[in-house]
PDB file of C-alpha atoms in Angstrom:
ATOM      1  CA  ALA D   1       4.877  -2.704  27.591  1.00 46.00           C
ATOM      2  CA  ALA D   2       5.580  -4.075  24.059  1.00 50.00           C
ATOM      3  CA  ALA D   3       4.599  -1.566  21.352  1.00 52.00           C
ATOM      4  CA  ASP D   4       2.166  -2.247  18.636  1.00 54.00           C
ATOM      5  CA  PRO D   5       3.709  -4.021  15.576  1.00 54.00           C
ATOM      6  CA  LEU D   6       3.162  -0.977  13.351  1.00 52.00           C
ATOM      7  CA  GLN D   7       4.662   1.206  16.144  1.00 53.00           C
ATOM      8  CA  ARG D   8       7.730  -1.004  16.107  1.00 56.00           C
ATOM      9  CA  ALA D   9       8.005  -0.772  12.385  1.00 56.00           C
ATOM     10  CA  PHE D  10       7.391   3.067  12.386  1.00 52.00           C
ATOM     11  CA  PRO D  11       8.576   4.443  15.703  1.00 52.00           C
ATOM     12  CA  GLU D  12       8.362   8.034  14.360  1.00 46.00           C
ATOM     13  CA  CYS D  13       4.608   7.748  13.894  1.00 46.00           C
ATOM     14  CA  ARG D  14       2.524   8.814  16.848  1.00 40.00           C
ATOM     15  CA  TYR D  15      -0.866   7.796  15.491  1.00 39.00           C
ATOM     16  CA  PHE D  16      -0.871   4.171  16.688  1.00 38.00           C
ATOM     17  CA  HIS D  17      -2.660   3.098  19.821  1.00 39.00           C
ATOM     18  CA  SER D  18      -3.293  -0.175  21.595  1.00 40.00           C
ATOM     19  CA  SER D  19      -6.971  -1.285  21.958  1.00 41.00           C
ATOM     20  CA  LYS D  20      -6.029  -2.654  25.373  1.00 40.00           C
ATOM     21  CA  ALA D  21      -4.961   0.852  26.536  1.00 38.00           C
ATOM     22  CA  ARG D  22      -8.547   1.958  26.065  1.00 39.00           C
ATOM     23  CA  CYS D  23      -9.992  -1.047  28.001  1.00 39.00           C
ATOM     24  CA  ASN D  24     -10.416  -1.259  31.697  1.00 41.00           C
ATOM     25  CA  GLY D  25     -12.052  -3.510  34.373  1.00 46.00           C
ATOM     26  CA  SER D  26     -14.647  -5.935  33.183  1.00 49.00           C
ATOM     27  CA  ALA D  27     -14.544  -4.616  29.521  1.00 48.00           C
ATOM     28  CA  GLU D  28     -10.841  -5.537  29.376  1.00 46.00           C
ATOM     29  CA  ARG D  29     -11.479  -9.056  30.756  1.00 47.00           C
ATOM     30  CA  ASN D  30     -14.393  -9.556  28.137  1.00 48.00           C
ATOM     31  CA  VAL D  31     -12.126  -8.387  25.326  1.00 46.00           C
ATOM     32  CA  ARG D  32      -9.417 -10.795  26.416  1.00 47.00           C
ATOM     33  CA  ARG D  33     -11.761 -13.734  26.856  1.00 48.00           C
ATOM     34  CA  LYS D  34     -13.533 -13.051  23.488  1.00 46.00           C
ATOM     35  CA  TYR D  35     -10.341 -12.674  21.495  1.00 45.00           C
ATOM     36  CA  SER D  36      -7.836 -14.720  23.350  1.00 46.00           C
ATOM     37  CA  VAL D  37      -8.004 -17.664  20.799  1.00 45.00           C
ATOM     38  CA  ILE D  38      -7.435 -15.458  17.733  1.00 47.00           C
ATOM     39  CA  THR D  39      -5.063 -12.922  19.114  1.00 57.00           C
ATOM     40  CA  PRO D  40      -1.825 -14.827  18.625  1.00 63.00           C
ATOM     41  CA  ILE D  41      -2.704 -15.499  15.020  1.00 62.00           C
ATOM     42  CA  ALA D  42      -3.900 -11.943  14.352  1.00 69.00           C
ATOM     43  CA  MET D  43      -0.806 -10.546  15.985  1.00 73.00           C
ATOM     44  CA  ALA D  44       1.511 -12.719  13.844  1.00 81.00           C
ATOM     45  CA  GLU D  45      -0.339 -11.593  10.767  1.00 86.00           C
ATOM     46  CA  SER D  46      -0.147  -7.933  11.788  1.00 87.00           C
ATOM     47  CA  ASP D  47       3.627  -8.283  12.447  1.00 89.00           C
ATOM     48  CA  GLU D  48       4.041  -9.720   9.006  1.00 92.00           C
ATOM     49  CA  VAL D  49       2.080  -6.965   7.393  1.00 94.00           C
ATOM     50  CA  ALA D  50       4.050  -4.238   9.229  1.00 92.00           C
ATOM     51  CA  ARG D  51       7.338  -6.005   8.060  1.00 94.00           C
ATOM     52  CA  LEU D  52       5.986  -6.011   4.451  1.00 96.00           C
ATOM     53  CA  VAL D  53       5.102  -2.301   4.580  1.00 95.00           C
ATOM     54  CA  LYS D  54       8.597  -1.422   5.808  1.00 95.00           C
ATOM     55  CA  GLU D  55      10.111  -3.671   3.161  1.00 96.00           C
ATOM     56  CA  LEU D  56       7.975  -2.102   0.423  1.00 97.00           C
ATOM     57  CA  LEU D  57       9.258   1.418   1.446  1.00 96.00           C
ATOM     58  CA  GLU D  58      12.844   0.100   1.301  1.00 96.00           C
ATOM     59  CA  LYS D  59      12.432  -1.040  -2.305  1.00 97.00           C
ATOM     60  CA  PRO D  60      14.264   0.957  -4.993  1.00 97.00           C
ATOM     61  CA  ILE D  61      12.440   4.131  -6.335  1.00 97.00           C
ATOM     62  CA  VAL D  62      12.300   3.704 -10.065  1.00 96.00           C
ATOM     63  CA  ALA D  63      11.356   6.436 -12.586  1.00 96.00           C
ATOM     64  CA  PHE D  64       8.588   5.707 -15.142  1.00 95.00           C
ATOM     65  CA  PRO D  65      10.247   5.370 -18.517  1.00 94.00           C
ATOM     66  CA  PRO D  66      10.086   7.973 -21.209  1.00 91.00           C
ATOM     67  CA  GLN D  67       8.084   7.440 -24.450  1.00 88.00           C
ATOM     68  CA  ARG D  68       9.292   4.393 -26.444  1.00 89.00           C
ATOM     69  CA  HIS D  69      11.172   2.848 -23.546  1.00 92.00           C
ATOM     70  CA  GLN D  70      10.238  -0.337 -21.783  1.00 91.00           C
ATOM     71  CA  LEU D  71       8.773  -0.460 -18.219  1.00 93.00           C
ATOM     72  CA  GLU D  72      10.957  -2.606 -16.073  1.00 91.00           C
ATOM     73  CA  ALA D  73       8.764  -4.350 -13.502  1.00 94.00           C
ATOM     74  CA  SER D  74       7.949  -7.911 -12.510  1.00 94.00           C
ATOM     75  CA  GLU D  75       5.290  -9.920 -14.194  1.00 95.00           C
ATOM     76  CA  ARG D  76       4.350 -11.482 -10.877  1.00 95.00           C
ATOM     77  CA  PRO D  77       1.579 -10.191  -8.544  1.00 95.00           C
ATOM     78  CA  GLY D  78       2.442  -7.573  -5.914  1.00 97.00           C
ATOM     79  CA  VAL D  79       1.905  -4.149  -4.420  1.00 97.00           C
ATOM     80  CA  TYR D  80       3.265  -0.777  -5.570  1.00 96.00           C
ATOM     81  CA  ILE D  81       3.577   2.841  -4.606  1.00 95.00           C
ATOM     82  CA  ILE D  82       3.361   5.824  -7.053  1.00 94.00           C
ATOM     83  CA  ARG D  83       5.171   9.113  -6.241  1.00 93.00           C
ATOM     84  CA  ASP D  84       5.056  12.404  -7.854  1.00 91.00           C
ATOM     85  CA  CYS D  85       8.044  14.574  -9.005  1.00 92.00           C
ATOM     86  CA  GLY D  86       8.582  15.632  -5.361  1.00 92.00           C
ATOM     87  CA  GLY D  87       8.647  12.219  -3.932  1.00 92.00           C
ATOM     88  CA  ASN D  88       5.112  12.475  -2.390  1.00 91.00           C
ATOM     89  CA  ILE D  89       3.065   9.395  -2.372  1.00 91.00           C
ATOM     90  CA  LEU D  90       0.021   9.642  -4.688  1.00 90.00           C
ATOM     91  CA  HIS D  91      -1.172   6.133  -4.937  1.00 92.00           C
ATOM     92  CA  VAL D  92      -0.770   2.707  -3.458  1.00 94.00           C
ATOM     93  CA  GLY D  93      -2.133  -0.236  -5.467  1.00 93.00           C
ATOM     94  CA  ARG D  94      -1.959  -3.938  -6.075  1.00 94.00           C
ATOM     95  CA  THR D  95      -2.409  -6.493  -8.640  1.00 93.00           C
ATOM     96  CA  VAL D  96      -5.681  -8.333  -8.178  1.00 88.00           C
ATOM     97  CA  SER D  97      -5.798 -10.818 -11.001  1.00 75.00           C
ATOM     98  CA  GLY D  98      -4.854 -11.157 -14.640  1.00 66.00           C
ATOM     99  CA  GLN D  99      -1.596 -11.770 -16.457  1.00 82.00           C
ATOM    100  CA  GLY D 100       1.346  -9.526 -16.513  1.00 91.00           C
ATOM    101  CA  GLY D 101       1.438  -8.790 -12.774  1.00 95.00           C
ATOM    102  CA  LEU D 102       2.999  -5.536 -11.662  1.00 97.00           C
ATOM    103  CA  ARG D 103       4.300  -4.693 -15.101  1.00 96.00           C
ATOM    104  CA  GLN D 104       0.851  -4.824 -16.603  1.00 95.00           C
ATOM    105  CA  ARG D 105      -0.679  -2.828 -13.686  1.00 94.00           C
ATOM    106  CA  LEU D 106       1.965  -0.074 -13.886  1.00 95.00           C
ATOM    107  CA  LYS D 107       1.553  -0.024 -17.710  1.00 94.00           C
ATOM    108  CA  ASN D 108      -2.188   0.627 -17.150  1.00 92.00           C
ATOM    109  CA  HIS D 109      -1.173   3.709 -15.280  1.00 91.00           C
ATOM    110  CA  LEU D 110       1.235   4.802 -18.024  1.00 90.00           C
ATOM    111  CA  TYR D 111      -1.439   4.546 -20.660  1.00 89.00           C
ATOM    112  CA  ARG D 112      -4.127   6.200 -18.453  1.00 87.00           C
ATOM    113  CA  LYS D 113      -6.171   2.898 -18.215  1.00 88.00           C
ATOM    114  CA  SER D 114      -6.611   3.134 -14.499  1.00 87.00           C
ATOM    115  CA  SER D 115      -9.044   5.034 -12.343  1.00 86.00           C
ATOM    116  CA  PHE D 116      -6.213   6.667 -10.528  1.00 86.00           C
ATOM    117  CA  THR D 117      -4.697   8.254 -13.556  1.00 87.00           C
ATOM    118  CA  ARG D 118      -7.961   9.275 -15.036  1.00 84.00           C
ATOM    119  CA  ALA D 119      -8.875  11.015 -11.699  1.00 84.00           C
ATOM    120  CA  TYR D 120      -5.493  12.387 -10.928  1.00 84.00           C
ATOM    121  CA  PHE D 121      -4.840  13.668 -14.429  1.00 83.00           C
ATOM    122  CA  ALA D 122      -8.404  14.927 -15.044  1.00 78.00           C
ATOM    123  CA  ASP D 123      -7.288  17.449 -17.652  1.00 79.00           C
ATOM    124  CA  GLY D 124      -6.670  14.426 -19.994  1.00 74.00           C
ATOM    125  CA  GLU D 125      -2.916  14.669 -19.978  1.00 78.00           C
ATOM    126  CA  ASN D 126      -1.049  11.844 -18.340  1.00 77.00           C
ATOM    127  CA  ARG D 127       2.187  13.278 -17.082  1.00 86.00           C
ATOM    128  CA  ILE D 128       3.227  10.170 -15.168  1.00 91.00           C
ATOM    129  CA  ARG D 129       6.358   9.833 -17.458  1.00 90.00           C
ATOM    130  CA  ASP D 130       7.532  13.340 -16.479  1.00 90.00           C
ATOM    131  CA  GLY D 131       9.483  12.491 -13.236  1.00 92.00           C
ATOM    132  CA  TYR D 132       7.018  10.273 -11.469  1.00 94.00           C
ATOM    133  CA  THR D 133       8.359   7.232  -9.827  1.00 96.00           C
ATOM    134  CA  TYR D 134       7.179   3.890  -8.395  1.00 96.00           C
ATOM    135  CA  GLN D 135       8.373   1.312  -5.974  1.00 97.00           C
ATOM    136  CA  SER D 136       7.093  -2.262  -6.252  1.00 97.00           C
ATOM    137  CA  MET D 137       7.300  -5.526  -4.461  1.00 97.00           C
ATOM    138  CA  GLU D 138       6.178  -9.042  -5.353  1.00 96.00           C
ATOM    139  CA  VAL D 139       3.726 -10.548  -3.077  1.00 96.00           C
ATOM    140  CA  ARG D 140       2.381 -13.881  -4.139  1.00 93.00           C
ATOM    141  CA  ASP D 141      -0.165 -14.641  -1.314  1.00 93.00           C
ATOM    142  CA  ASP D 142      -3.561 -12.939  -2.196  1.00 94.00           C
ATOM    143  CA  ARG D 143      -4.477 -12.156   1.417  1.00 93.00           C
ATOM    144  CA  MET D 144      -1.051 -10.763   2.307  1.00 94.00           C
ATOM    145  CA  ARG D 145      -1.226  -8.643  -0.860  1.00 95.00           C
ATOM    146  CA  ALA D 146      -4.565  -7.277   0.003  1.00 94.00           C
ATOM    147  CA  LEU D 147      -3.509  -6.672   3.664  1.00 94.00           C
ATOM    148  CA  LEU D 148      -0.325  -4.896   2.554  1.00 96.00           C
ATOM    149  CA  GLU D 149      -2.125  -2.620   0.116  1.00 94.00           C
ATOM    150  CA  HIS D 150      -4.784  -1.578   2.672  1.00 93.00           C
ATOM    151  CA  SER D 151      -2.258  -1.051   5.511  1.00 93.00           C
ATOM    152  CA  ALA D 152       0.038   0.958   3.180  1.00 94.00           C
ATOM    153  CA  ILE D 153      -2.932   3.087   2.039  1.00 92.00           C
ATOM    154  CA  GLY D 154      -3.921   3.765   5.574  1.00 89.00           C
ATOM    155  CA  LEU D 155      -0.328   4.670   6.695  1.00 90.00           C
ATOM    156  CA  LEU D 156       0.923   6.481   3.596  1.00 89.00           C
ATOM    157  CA  CYS D 157      -2.172   7.977   1.905  1.00 82.00           C
ATOM    158  CA  PRO D 158      -4.781   8.987   4.498  1.00 70.00           C
ATOM    159  CA  ALA D 159      -6.333  11.561   2.219  1.00 71.00           C
ATOM    160  CA  HIS D 160      -7.182   8.752  -0.209  1.00 66.00           C
ATOM    161  CA  LEU D 161      -9.342   6.928   2.258  1.00 65.00           C
ATOM    162  CA  GLY D 162     -13.031   7.230   1.427  1.00 58.00           C
ATOM    163  CA  LEU D 163     -15.050   9.352   3.806  1.00 54.00           C
ATOM    164  CA  GLY D 164     -18.379   8.724   2.118  1.00 52.00           C
ATOM    165  CA  HIS D 165     -18.511  12.252   0.730  1.00 51.00           C
ATOM    166  CA  VAL D 166     -20.073  12.592  -2.794  1.00 50.00           C
ATOM    167  CA  LYS D 167     -17.694  14.255  -5.224  1.00 49.00           C
TER     168      LYS D 167
END
């Protein structure tokens, strides 16, 4: 049987499962009948998102610049990953609107103008220039950008998913 698109993109991951594997008998027939019209479209989109996640992870890892140095990033919209000094993924984000694209969004993190940096560096000191890195990729389509961000968060930062707990 063909693997899930995300399983194909990330064969080392064992957390994916097929919804069809959980169906049997009449329940399976009902699922197939209800979703048979949209399944090819949804699968094509799912394949594209999986491809984009893999492409994002293959982008160069770039160090945040030291003080008084220019941030080198695209001014177009896209998705980005921020890593700590040890290479651990801390944050996945995207540009939603506004001018400046990825460069502006990453600059917001540099100058502690994002909810991520305010929460992560709660002591008031933004150490993002001290060995932290980022990867970024232009994604012009609004829907694909949102799907890529959400998929990457789910795959790479499960601790960041909201569980409804009050802090």
